[in-house]
Amino acid sequence: MEDGSGFEMYLYRLFIELGYSGVYKTVGSRDFGADVVFTDRDGIRNVVQAKRYGVDHPVGISAVQEVYSCMRYYKAKKAIVIATAKFTEPCETLAGINHVKLLDRTDLINIIEAFKKDNGRAAQDIIESEPRMILESWSEASNPVLREVRKDYKAEKYVKKVMGK
């Protein structure tokens, strides 16, 4: 795999070989955030964002934003980011809050090794396992007094100064 499109093609072929139904690769550009689409063993459509990065270059939050935002377009109920590297902490947090599955380099190696050992079920189990979920932010949503999240205090101070307040 020389580049990202080669990695996308590799995953496309892998999902076909693993026996998934409804597998297709999206168009190269203007794909709305999904590179591969497939239907899992439970009949649920998944969108996949493929990220081929160097081992020392972790994947950031844009991958989660892209794949999560395209779910409705592709009529999918699950979203997955598969990467050849690790993920940044903010990426893991955003994925956990939005129920996006992250499969890093180690997971990918385990999937490939299971496939090579003719154990497609084990590979599918890794792919279809539940994502890490972070729920504490949602428990606060029912509170009538919502706290600010990542508020820009400098901007607030500037506007108050300009407005003379």
PDB file of C-alpha atoms in Angstrom:
ATOM      1  CA  MET A   1       0.000   0.000   0.000  1.00  0.00           C
ATOM      2  CA  GLU A   2       1.728   3.103  -1.217  1.00  0.00           C
ATOM      3  CA  ASP A   3      -0.875   5.628  -0.100  1.00  0.00           C
ATOM      4  CA  GLY A   4      -4.287   6.175   1.466  1.00  0.00           C
ATOM      5  CA  SER A   5      -6.222   5.007  -1.585  1.00  0.00           C
ATOM      6  CA  GLY A   6      -4.247   1.753  -1.579  1.00  0.00           C
ATOM      7  CA  PHE A   7      -5.159   1.265   2.091  1.00  0.00           C
ATOM      8  CA  GLU A   8      -8.824   1.919   1.284  1.00  0.00           C
ATOM      9  CA  MET A   9      -8.680  -0.689  -1.492  1.00  0.00           C
ATOM     10  CA  TYR A  10      -6.994  -3.150   0.892  1.00  0.00           C
ATOM     11  CA  LEU A  11      -9.779  -2.725   3.466  1.00  0.00           C
ATOM     12  CA  TYR A  12     -12.426  -3.006   0.746  1.00  0.00           C
ATOM     13  CA  ARG A  13     -10.996  -6.351  -0.370  1.00  0.00           C
ATOM     14  CA  LEU A  14     -10.547  -7.504   3.247  1.00  0.00           C
ATOM     15  CA  PHE A  15     -14.219  -6.874   4.086  1.00  0.00           C
ATOM     16  CA  ILE A  16     -15.282  -8.812   0.986  1.00  0.00           C
ATOM     17  CA  GLU A  17     -12.957 -11.701   1.919  1.00  0.00           C
ATOM     18  CA  LEU A  18     -14.349 -11.690   5.462  1.00  0.00           C
ATOM     19  CA  GLY A  19     -17.776 -12.418   3.979  1.00  0.00           C
ATOM     20  CA  TYR A  20     -19.536  -9.176   4.784  1.00  0.00           C
ATOM     21  CA  SER A  21     -22.520  -8.235   2.637  1.00  0.00           C
ATOM     22  CA  GLY A  22     -23.231  -4.919   0.976  1.00  0.00           C
ATOM     23  CA  VAL A  23     -19.529  -4.070   0.804  1.00  0.00           C
ATOM     24  CA  TYR A  24     -18.537  -1.207  -1.430  1.00  0.00           C
ATOM     25  CA  LYS A  25     -15.815   1.392  -1.709  1.00  0.00           C
ATOM     26  CA  THR A  26     -16.965   4.984  -2.016  1.00  0.00           C
ATOM     27  CA  VAL A  27     -15.748   7.381  -4.682  1.00  0.00           C
ATOM     28  CA  GLY A  28     -12.243   8.749  -4.217  1.00  0.00           C
ATOM     29  CA  SER A  29     -13.184  12.370  -3.587  1.00  0.00           C
ATOM     30  CA  ARG A  30     -16.315  13.963  -2.211  1.00  0.00           C
ATOM     31  CA  ASP A  31     -17.112  10.765  -0.329  1.00  0.00           C
ATOM     32  CA  PHE A  32     -18.644  12.738   2.569  1.00  0.00           C
ATOM     33  CA  GLY A  33     -16.328  10.994   5.053  1.00  0.00           C
ATOM     34  CA  ALA A  34     -16.652   7.276   4.334  1.00  0.00           C
ATOM     35  CA  ASP A  35     -14.170   5.181   2.394  1.00  0.00           C
ATOM     36  CA  VAL A  36     -15.816   1.759   2.726  1.00  0.00           C
ATOM     37  CA  VAL A  37     -19.393   0.750   3.550  1.00  0.00           C
ATOM     38  CA  PHE A  38     -20.455  -2.729   4.679  1.00  0.00           C
ATOM     39  CA  THR A  39     -23.262  -4.573   6.438  1.00  0.00           C
ATOM     40  CA  ASP A  40     -22.208  -6.530   9.527  1.00  0.00           C
ATOM     41  CA  ARG A  41     -23.394  -9.940  10.737  1.00  0.00           C
ATOM     42  CA  ASP A  42     -26.367  -8.342  12.531  1.00  0.00           C
ATOM     43  CA  GLY A  43     -27.550  -6.663   9.326  1.00  0.00           C
ATOM     44  CA  ILE A  44     -26.382  -3.211  10.412  1.00  0.00           C
ATOM     45  CA  ARG A  45     -24.775  -0.904   7.878  1.00  0.00           C
ATOM     46  CA  ASN A  46     -21.364   0.494   8.892  1.00  0.00           C
ATOM     47  CA  VAL A  47     -19.299   3.320   7.430  1.00  0.00           C
ATOM     48  CA  VAL A  48     -15.511   3.124   7.603  1.00  0.00           C
ATOM     49  CA  GLN A  49     -12.976   5.947   7.467  1.00  0.00           C
ATOM     50  CA  ALA A  50      -9.524   4.585   6.563  1.00  0.00           C
ATOM     51  CA  LYS A  51      -6.440   6.466   7.740  1.00  0.00           C
ATOM     52  CA  ARG A  52      -3.018   5.342   6.533  1.00  0.00           C
ATOM     53  CA  TYR A  53      -0.596   7.317   8.698  1.00  0.00           C
ATOM     54  CA  GLY A  54       2.958   6.704   9.788  1.00  0.00           C
ATOM     55  CA  VAL A  55       3.441   4.921  13.108  1.00  0.00           C
ATOM     56  CA  ASP A  56       4.637   8.139  14.751  1.00  0.00           C
ATOM     57  CA  HIS A  57       1.775  10.269  13.383  1.00  0.00           C
ATOM     58  CA  PRO A  58      -1.396   9.698  15.452  1.00  0.00           C
ATOM     59  CA  VAL A  59      -4.838  10.190  13.953  1.00  0.00           C
ATOM     60  CA  GLY A  60      -6.706  13.283  15.156  1.00  0.00           C
ATOM     61  CA  ILE A  61     -10.336  14.188  15.709  1.00  0.00           C
ATOM     62  CA  SER A  62     -11.087  15.044  12.077  1.00  0.00           C
ATOM     63  CA  ALA A  63     -11.320  11.315  11.280  1.00  0.00           C
ATOM     64  CA  VAL A  64     -14.119  10.896  13.840  1.00  0.00           C
ATOM     65  CA  GLN A  65     -15.839  14.079  12.664  1.00  0.00           C
ATOM     66  CA  GLU A  66     -15.761  12.893   9.054  1.00  0.00           C
ATOM     67  CA  VAL A  67     -17.046   9.373   9.604  1.00  0.00           C
ATOM     68  CA  TYR A  68     -19.671  10.343  12.170  1.00  0.00           C
ATOM     69  CA  SER A  69     -21.051  13.158  10.029  1.00  0.00           C
ATOM     70  CA  CYS A  70     -21.575  10.905   6.996  1.00  0.00           C
ATOM     71  CA  MET A  71     -23.604   8.198   8.744  1.00  0.00           C
ATOM     72  CA  ARG A  72     -26.983   9.625   7.723  1.00  0.00           C
ATOM     73  CA  TYR A  73     -25.854  10.164   4.146  1.00  0.00           C
ATOM     74  CA  TYR A  74     -24.941   6.464   3.813  1.00  0.00           C
ATOM     75  CA  LYS A  75     -27.910   5.346   5.968  1.00  0.00           C
ATOM     76  CA  ALA A  76     -25.537   3.691   8.434  1.00  0.00           C
ATOM     77  CA  LYS A  77     -26.057   3.027  12.120  1.00  0.00           C
ATOM     78  CA  LYS A  78     -22.402   2.462  13.027  1.00  0.00           C
ATOM     79  CA  ALA A  79     -19.159   4.276  12.263  1.00  0.00           C
ATOM     80  CA  ILE A  80     -15.588   2.958  12.393  1.00  0.00           C
ATOM     81  CA  VAL A  81     -12.172   4.548  11.914  1.00  0.00           C
ATOM     82  CA  ILE A  82      -9.444   2.075  10.964  1.00  0.00           C
ATOM     83  CA  ALA A  83      -5.903   3.407  11.143  1.00  0.00           C
ATOM     84  CA  THR A  84      -2.336   2.255  10.658  1.00  0.00           C
ATOM     85  CA  ALA A  85      -1.329   4.343  13.691  1.00  0.00           C
ATOM     86  CA  LYS A  86      -2.613   5.223  17.153  1.00  0.00           C
ATOM     87  CA  PHE A  87      -5.205   7.895  17.953  1.00  0.00           C
ATOM     88  CA  THR A  88      -4.779  11.150  19.825  1.00  0.00           C
ATOM     89  CA  GLU A  89      -6.462  11.498  23.211  1.00  0.00           C
ATOM     90  CA  PRO A  90      -8.958  14.101  21.885  1.00  0.00           C
ATOM     91  CA  CYS A  91      -9.790  11.710  19.031  1.00  0.00           C
ATOM     92  CA  GLU A  92     -10.488   8.904  21.504  1.00  0.00           C
ATOM     93  CA  THR A  93     -12.636  11.215  23.625  1.00  0.00           C
ATOM     94  CA  LEU A  94     -14.732  12.433  20.679  1.00  0.00           C
ATOM     95  CA  ALA A  95     -15.134   8.862  19.428  1.00  0.00           C
ATOM     96  CA  GLY A  96     -16.204   7.672  22.880  1.00  0.00           C
ATOM     97  CA  ILE A  97     -18.814  10.402  23.229  1.00  0.00           C
ATOM     98  CA  ASN A  98     -20.198   9.743  19.733  1.00  0.00           C
ATOM     99  CA  HIS A  99     -20.022   5.925  19.870  1.00  0.00           C
ATOM    100  CA  VAL A 100     -17.526   5.680  16.993  1.00  0.00           C
ATOM    101  CA  LYS A 101     -15.397   2.523  16.914  1.00  0.00           C
ATOM    102  CA  LEU A 102     -11.646   3.116  16.699  1.00  0.00           C
ATOM    103  CA  LEU A 103      -9.408   0.343  15.376  1.00  0.00           C
ATOM    104  CA  ASP A 104      -5.724   1.225  15.624  1.00  0.00           C
ATOM    105  CA  ARG A 105      -2.574  -0.387  14.248  1.00  0.00           C
ATOM    106  CA  THR A 106      -2.609  -3.174  16.867  1.00  0.00           C
ATOM    107  CA  ASP A 107      -6.267  -3.986  16.140  1.00  0.00           C
ATOM    108  CA  LEU A 108      -5.556  -3.986  12.405  1.00  0.00           C
ATOM    109  CA  ILE A 109      -2.632  -6.377  12.865  1.00  0.00           C
ATOM    110  CA  ASN A 110      -4.857  -8.674  14.954  1.00  0.00           C
ATOM    111  CA  ILE A 111      -7.567  -8.602  12.274  1.00  0.00           C
ATOM    112  CA  ILE A 112      -5.052  -9.442   9.536  1.00  0.00           C
ATOM    113  CA  GLU A 113      -3.430 -12.220  11.592  1.00  0.00           C
ATOM    114  CA  ALA A 114      -6.825 -13.788  12.347  1.00  0.00           C
ATOM    115  CA  PHE A 115      -7.719 -13.614   8.656  1.00  0.00           C
ATOM    116  CA  LYS A 116      -4.404 -15.217   7.632  1.00  0.00           C
ATOM    117  CA  LYS A 117      -5.074 -18.045  10.102  1.00  0.00           C
ATOM    118  CA  ASP A 118      -8.419 -18.593   8.336  1.00  0.00           C
ATOM    119  CA  ASN A 119     -10.267 -17.357  11.403  1.00  0.00           C
ATOM    120  CA  GLY A 120     -12.593 -14.833   9.811  1.00  0.00           C
ATOM    121  CA  ARG A 121     -14.950 -14.981  12.780  1.00  0.00           C
ATOM    122  CA  ALA A 122     -12.227 -13.707  15.130  1.00  0.00           C
ATOM    123  CA  ALA A 123     -11.457 -10.886  12.684  1.00  0.00           C
ATOM    124  CA  GLN A 124     -15.161 -10.002  12.493  1.00  0.00           C
ATOM    125  CA  ASP A 125     -15.393 -10.072  16.302  1.00  0.00           C
ATOM    126  CA  ILE A 126     -12.664  -7.417  16.508  1.00  0.00           C
ATOM    127  CA  ILE A 127     -14.320  -5.266  13.845  1.00  0.00           C
ATOM    128  CA  GLU A 128     -17.800  -5.570  15.329  1.00  0.00           C
ATOM    129  CA  SER A 129     -16.918  -5.266  19.023  1.00  0.00           C
ATOM    130  CA  GLU A 130     -18.596  -2.416  20.864  1.00  0.00           C
ATOM    131  CA  PRO A 131     -16.740   0.894  20.826  1.00  0.00           C
ATOM    132  CA  ARG A 132     -15.476   2.503  23.999  1.00  0.00           C
ATOM    133  CA  MET A 133     -18.245   4.759  25.250  1.00  0.00           C
ATOM    134  CA  ILE A 134     -17.993   7.942  27.287  1.00  0.00           C
ATOM    135  CA  LEU A 135     -21.361   8.834  28.759  1.00  0.00           C
ATOM    136  CA  GLU A 136     -20.689  11.415  31.468  1.00  0.00           C
ATOM    137  CA  SER A 137     -21.234  14.336  29.101  1.00  0.00           C
ATOM    138  CA  TRP A 138     -24.731  13.058  28.260  1.00  0.00           C
ATOM    139  CA  SER A 139     -25.738  12.621  31.895  1.00  0.00           C
ATOM    140  CA  GLU A 140     -25.289  16.377  32.297  1.00  0.00           C
ATOM    141  CA  ALA A 141     -27.526  17.129  29.296  1.00  0.00           C
ATOM    142  CA  SER A 142     -30.728  16.711  31.336  1.00  0.00           C
ATOM    143  CA  ASN A 143     -29.504  19.235  33.918  1.00  0.00           C
ATOM    144  CA  PRO A 144     -31.439  22.509  33.488  1.00  0.00           C
ATOM    145  CA  VAL A 145     -28.212  24.471  34.111  1.00  0.00           C
ATOM    146  CA  LEU A 146     -25.666  23.469  31.484  1.00  0.00           C
ATOM    147  CA  ARG A 147     -22.027  24.367  32.097  1.00  0.00           C
ATOM    148  CA  GLU A 148     -19.840  25.857  29.413  1.00  0.00           C
ATOM    149  CA  VAL A 149     -17.537  23.463  27.619  1.00  0.00           C
ATOM    150  CA  ARG A 150     -14.172  24.776  26.404  1.00  0.00           C
ATOM    151  CA  LYS A 151     -15.218  28.379  26.761  1.00  0.00           C
ATOM    152  CA  ASP A 152     -12.938  31.055  25.284  1.00  0.00           C
ATOM    153  CA  TYR A 153     -12.483  33.451  28.211  1.00  0.00           C
ATOM    154  CA  LYS A 154     -10.172  35.748  26.234  1.00  0.00           C
ATOM    155  CA  ALA A 155     -12.889  36.339  23.638  1.00  0.00           C
ATOM    156  CA  GLU A 156     -15.425  37.022  26.371  1.00  0.00           C
ATOM    157  CA  LYS A 157     -13.108  39.515  28.074  1.00  0.00           C
ATOM    158  CA  TYR A 158     -12.386  41.256  24.746  1.00  0.00           C
ATOM    159  CA  VAL A 159     -16.072  41.587  23.825  1.00  0.00           C
ATOM    160  CA  LYS A 160     -16.943  42.956  27.263  1.00  0.00           C
ATOM    161  CA  LYS A 161     -14.151  45.533  26.894  1.00  0.00           C
ATOM    162  CA  VAL A 162     -15.247  46.562  23.374  1.00  0.00           C
ATOM    163  CA  MET A 163     -18.884  46.785  24.404  1.00  0.00           C
ATOM    164  CA  GLY A 164     -17.986  48.800  27.481  1.00  0.00           C
ATOM    165  CA  LYS A 165     -19.412  46.352  29.983  1.00  0.00           C
TER     166      LYS A 165
END
